[in-house]
PDB file of C-alpha atoms in Angstrom:
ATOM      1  CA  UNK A   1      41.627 -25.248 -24.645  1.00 61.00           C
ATOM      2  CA  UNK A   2      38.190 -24.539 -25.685  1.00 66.00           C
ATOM      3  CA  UNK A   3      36.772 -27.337 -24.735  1.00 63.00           C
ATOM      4  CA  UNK A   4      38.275 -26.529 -21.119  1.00 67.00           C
ATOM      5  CA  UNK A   5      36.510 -22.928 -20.787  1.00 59.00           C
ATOM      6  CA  UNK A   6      33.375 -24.250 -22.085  1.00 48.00           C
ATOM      7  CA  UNK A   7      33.346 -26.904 -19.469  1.00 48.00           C
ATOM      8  CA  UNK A   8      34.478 -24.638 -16.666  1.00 42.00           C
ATOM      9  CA  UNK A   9      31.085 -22.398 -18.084  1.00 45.00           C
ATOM     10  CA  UNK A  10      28.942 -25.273 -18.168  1.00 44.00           C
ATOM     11  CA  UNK A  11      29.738 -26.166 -14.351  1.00 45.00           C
ATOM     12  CA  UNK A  12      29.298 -22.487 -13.325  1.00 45.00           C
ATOM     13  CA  UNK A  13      25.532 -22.631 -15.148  1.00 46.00           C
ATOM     14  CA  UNK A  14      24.761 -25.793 -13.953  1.00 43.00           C
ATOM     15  CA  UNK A  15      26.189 -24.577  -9.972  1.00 43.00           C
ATOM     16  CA  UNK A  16      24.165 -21.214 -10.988  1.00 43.00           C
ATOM     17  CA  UNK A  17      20.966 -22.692 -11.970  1.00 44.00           C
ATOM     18  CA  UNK A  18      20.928 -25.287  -9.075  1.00 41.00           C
ATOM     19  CA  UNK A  19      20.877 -22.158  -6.069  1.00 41.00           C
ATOM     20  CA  UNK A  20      17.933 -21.709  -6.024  1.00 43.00           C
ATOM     21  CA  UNK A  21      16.911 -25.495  -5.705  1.00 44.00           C
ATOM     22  CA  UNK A  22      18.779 -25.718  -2.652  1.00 42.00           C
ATOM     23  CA  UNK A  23      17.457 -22.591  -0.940  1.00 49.00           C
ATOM     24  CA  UNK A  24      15.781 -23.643   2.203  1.00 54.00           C
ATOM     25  CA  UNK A  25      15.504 -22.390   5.935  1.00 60.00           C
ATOM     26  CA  UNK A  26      17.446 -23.296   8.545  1.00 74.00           C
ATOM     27  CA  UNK A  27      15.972 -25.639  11.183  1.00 76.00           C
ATOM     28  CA  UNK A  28      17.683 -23.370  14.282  1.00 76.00           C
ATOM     29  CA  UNK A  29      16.526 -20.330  12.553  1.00 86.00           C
ATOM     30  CA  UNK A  30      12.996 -21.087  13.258  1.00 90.00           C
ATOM     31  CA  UNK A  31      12.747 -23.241  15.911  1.00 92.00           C
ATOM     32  CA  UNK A  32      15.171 -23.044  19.222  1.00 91.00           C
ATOM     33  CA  UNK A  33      16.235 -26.531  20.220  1.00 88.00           C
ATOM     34  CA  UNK A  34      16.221 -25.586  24.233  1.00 91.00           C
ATOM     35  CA  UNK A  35      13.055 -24.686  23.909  1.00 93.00           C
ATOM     36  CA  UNK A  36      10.744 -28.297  24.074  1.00 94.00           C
ATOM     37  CA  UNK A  37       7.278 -28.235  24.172  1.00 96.00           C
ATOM     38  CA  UNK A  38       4.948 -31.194  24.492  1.00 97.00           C
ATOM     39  CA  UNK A  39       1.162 -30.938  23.026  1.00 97.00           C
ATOM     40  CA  UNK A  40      -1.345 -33.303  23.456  1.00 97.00           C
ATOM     41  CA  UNK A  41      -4.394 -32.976  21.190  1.00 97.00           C
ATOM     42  CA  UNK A  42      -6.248 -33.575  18.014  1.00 97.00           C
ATOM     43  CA  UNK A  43      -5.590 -33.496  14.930  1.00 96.00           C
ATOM     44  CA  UNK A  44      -7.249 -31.104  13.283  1.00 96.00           C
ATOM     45  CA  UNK A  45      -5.806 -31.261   9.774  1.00 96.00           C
ATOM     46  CA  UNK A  46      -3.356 -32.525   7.765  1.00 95.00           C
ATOM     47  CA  UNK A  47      -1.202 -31.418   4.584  1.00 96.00           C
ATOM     48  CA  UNK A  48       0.728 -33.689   3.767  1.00 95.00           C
ATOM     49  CA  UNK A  49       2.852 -31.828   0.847  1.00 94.00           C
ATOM     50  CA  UNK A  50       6.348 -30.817  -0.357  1.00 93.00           C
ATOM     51  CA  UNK A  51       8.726 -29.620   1.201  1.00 92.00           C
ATOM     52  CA  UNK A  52       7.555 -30.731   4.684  1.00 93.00           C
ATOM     53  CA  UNK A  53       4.200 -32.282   6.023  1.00 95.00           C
ATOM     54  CA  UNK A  54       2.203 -29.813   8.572  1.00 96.00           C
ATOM     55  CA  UNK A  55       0.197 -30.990  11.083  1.00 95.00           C
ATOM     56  CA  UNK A  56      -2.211 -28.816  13.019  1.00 97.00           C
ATOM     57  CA  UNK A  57      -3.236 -30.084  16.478  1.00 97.00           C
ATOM     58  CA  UNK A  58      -6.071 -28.452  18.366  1.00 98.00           C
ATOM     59  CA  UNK A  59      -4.896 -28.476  22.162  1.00 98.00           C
ATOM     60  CA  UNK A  60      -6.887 -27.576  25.252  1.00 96.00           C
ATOM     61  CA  UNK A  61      -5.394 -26.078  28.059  1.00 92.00           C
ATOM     62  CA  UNK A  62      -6.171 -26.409  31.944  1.00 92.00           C
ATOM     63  CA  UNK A  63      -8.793 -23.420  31.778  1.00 96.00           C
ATOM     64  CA  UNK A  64     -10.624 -24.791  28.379  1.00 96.00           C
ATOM     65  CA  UNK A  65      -9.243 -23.075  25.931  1.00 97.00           C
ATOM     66  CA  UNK A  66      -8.319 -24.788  22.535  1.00 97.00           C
ATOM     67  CA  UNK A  67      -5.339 -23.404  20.492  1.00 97.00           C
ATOM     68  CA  UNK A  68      -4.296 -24.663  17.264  1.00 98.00           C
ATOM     69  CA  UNK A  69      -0.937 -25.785  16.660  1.00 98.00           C
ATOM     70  CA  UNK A  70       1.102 -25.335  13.927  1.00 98.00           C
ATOM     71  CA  UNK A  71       3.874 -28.590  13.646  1.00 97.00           C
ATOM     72  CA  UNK A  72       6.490 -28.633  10.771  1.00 95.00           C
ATOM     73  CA  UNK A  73       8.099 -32.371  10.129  1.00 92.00           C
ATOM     74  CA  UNK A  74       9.683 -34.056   7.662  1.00 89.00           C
ATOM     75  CA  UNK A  75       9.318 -34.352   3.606  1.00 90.00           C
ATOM     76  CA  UNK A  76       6.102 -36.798   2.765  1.00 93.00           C
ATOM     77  CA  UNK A  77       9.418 -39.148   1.461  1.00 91.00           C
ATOM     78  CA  UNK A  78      10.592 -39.822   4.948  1.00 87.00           C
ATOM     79  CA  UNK A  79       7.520 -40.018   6.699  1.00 88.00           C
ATOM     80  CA  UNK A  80       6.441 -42.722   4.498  1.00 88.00           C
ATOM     81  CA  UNK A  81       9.768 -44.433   4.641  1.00 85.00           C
ATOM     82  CA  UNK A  82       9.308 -44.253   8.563  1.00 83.00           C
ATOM     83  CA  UNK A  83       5.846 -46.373   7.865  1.00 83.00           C
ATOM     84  CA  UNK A  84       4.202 -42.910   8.196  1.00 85.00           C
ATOM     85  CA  UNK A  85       1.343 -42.492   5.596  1.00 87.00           C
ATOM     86  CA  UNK A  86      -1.734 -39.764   4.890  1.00 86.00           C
ATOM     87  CA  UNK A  87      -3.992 -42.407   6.098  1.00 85.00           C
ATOM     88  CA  UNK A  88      -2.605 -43.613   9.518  1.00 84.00           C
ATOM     89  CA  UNK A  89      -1.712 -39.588  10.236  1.00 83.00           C
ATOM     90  CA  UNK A  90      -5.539 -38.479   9.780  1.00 80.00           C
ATOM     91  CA  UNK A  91      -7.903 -35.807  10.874  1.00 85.00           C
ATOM     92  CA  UNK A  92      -9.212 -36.503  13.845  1.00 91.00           C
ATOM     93  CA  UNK A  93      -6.456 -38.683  15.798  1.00 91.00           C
ATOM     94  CA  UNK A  94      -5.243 -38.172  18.845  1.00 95.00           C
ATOM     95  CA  UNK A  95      -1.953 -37.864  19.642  1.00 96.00           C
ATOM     96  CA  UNK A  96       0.846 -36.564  22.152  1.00 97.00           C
ATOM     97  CA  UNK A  97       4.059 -34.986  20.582  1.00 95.00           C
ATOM     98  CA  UNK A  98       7.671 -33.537  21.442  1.00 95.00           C
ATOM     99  CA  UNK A  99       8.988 -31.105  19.452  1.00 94.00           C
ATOM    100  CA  UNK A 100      11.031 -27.722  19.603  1.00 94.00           C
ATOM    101  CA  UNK A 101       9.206 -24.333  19.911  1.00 96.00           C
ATOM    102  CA  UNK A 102       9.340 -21.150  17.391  1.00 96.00           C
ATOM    103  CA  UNK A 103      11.267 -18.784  18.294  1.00 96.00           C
ATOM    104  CA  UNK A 104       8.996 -15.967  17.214  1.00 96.00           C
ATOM    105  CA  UNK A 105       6.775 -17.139  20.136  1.00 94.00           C
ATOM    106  CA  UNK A 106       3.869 -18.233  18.029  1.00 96.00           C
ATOM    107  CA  UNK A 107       2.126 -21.728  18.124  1.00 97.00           C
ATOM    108  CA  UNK A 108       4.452 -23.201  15.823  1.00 97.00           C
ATOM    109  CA  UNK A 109       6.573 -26.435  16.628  1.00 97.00           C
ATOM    110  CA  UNK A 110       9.300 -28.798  14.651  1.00 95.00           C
ATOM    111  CA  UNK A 111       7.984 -32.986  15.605  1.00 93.00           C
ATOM    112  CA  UNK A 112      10.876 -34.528  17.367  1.00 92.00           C
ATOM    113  CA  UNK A 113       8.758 -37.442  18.695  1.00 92.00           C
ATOM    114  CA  UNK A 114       4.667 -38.086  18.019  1.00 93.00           C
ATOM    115  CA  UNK A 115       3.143 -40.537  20.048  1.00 94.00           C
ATOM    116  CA  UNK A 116       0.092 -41.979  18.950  1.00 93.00           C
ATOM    117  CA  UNK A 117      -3.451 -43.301  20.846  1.00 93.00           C
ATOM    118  CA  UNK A 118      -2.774 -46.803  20.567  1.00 92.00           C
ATOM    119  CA  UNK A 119       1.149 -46.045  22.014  1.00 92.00           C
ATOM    120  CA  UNK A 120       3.134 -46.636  18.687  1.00 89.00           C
ATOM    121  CA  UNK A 121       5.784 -43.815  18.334  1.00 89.00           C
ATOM    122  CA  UNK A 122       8.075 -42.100  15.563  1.00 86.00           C
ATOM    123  CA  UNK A 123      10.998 -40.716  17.028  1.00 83.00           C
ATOM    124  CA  UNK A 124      12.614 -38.007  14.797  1.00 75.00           C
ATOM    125  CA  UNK A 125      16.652 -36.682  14.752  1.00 65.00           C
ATOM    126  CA  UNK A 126      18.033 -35.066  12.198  1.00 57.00           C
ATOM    127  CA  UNK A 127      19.388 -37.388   9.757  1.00 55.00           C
ATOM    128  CA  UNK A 128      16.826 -40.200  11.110  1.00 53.00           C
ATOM    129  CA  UNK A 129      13.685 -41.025  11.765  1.00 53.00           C
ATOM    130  CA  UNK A 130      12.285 -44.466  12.742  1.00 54.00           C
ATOM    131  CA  UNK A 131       9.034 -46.183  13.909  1.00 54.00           C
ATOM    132  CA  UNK A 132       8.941 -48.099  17.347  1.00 48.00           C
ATOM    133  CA  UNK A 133       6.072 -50.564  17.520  1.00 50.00           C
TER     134      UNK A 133
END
């Protein structure tokens, strides 16, 4: 019987001590999926960190004007399992990209699809992510 209660404790400490390791935001509660933008434009930094990998693109609109973008992705993990690494995603490339807008209005996006220079893409869904040549 003891050995019952102490187990049911342990799993309560363990499910207890693991909340906060699973916090994270929701996907649709920043970004609204009917809202697509597509940026074309430089890239004008990189941080390739935990728990997602921001890219900020400089774009310049019709009039001149350059705005910098903020894009969330994926973990470093699944970028590099896509054949995505620090070094081919570098300052200073150009690229096109899909993604959905905030919907707080500011220049923030989620990548859906990049599309680089040279025409290679990475085509993002939840769940997967893949490199076509």
């Amino acid at each position: 019987m003891q050995s019952r209660i102490f187990g049911c404790l342990l799993a309560a400490g363990l499910l207890l001590a693991s909340a906060p390791a699973t916090a994270h935001h929701s996907l649709y509660a920043v970004f609204d999926e009917e809202q697509s933008v597509t940026l074309k434009g430089l890239v004008s930094k990189v941080e390739w960190v935990n728990p997602h990998v921001y890219l900020y693109l400089d774009v310049t609109d019709e009039s001149g004007k350059v705005s910098t973008w903020s894009v969330e992705t994926f973990p470093p993990t699944t970028l590099r399992r896509a054949g995505l690494t620090r070094e081919k995603l570098g300052q200073g490339e150009m690229v096109t990209l899909l993604g959905y807008k905030a919907r707080n209005g500011t220049p923030l996006a989620f990548l859906r699809k990049l599309t680089f220079a040279d025409g290679r893409e990475l085509l993002i869904s939840l769940g997967d992510i893949k490199t076509v040549k």
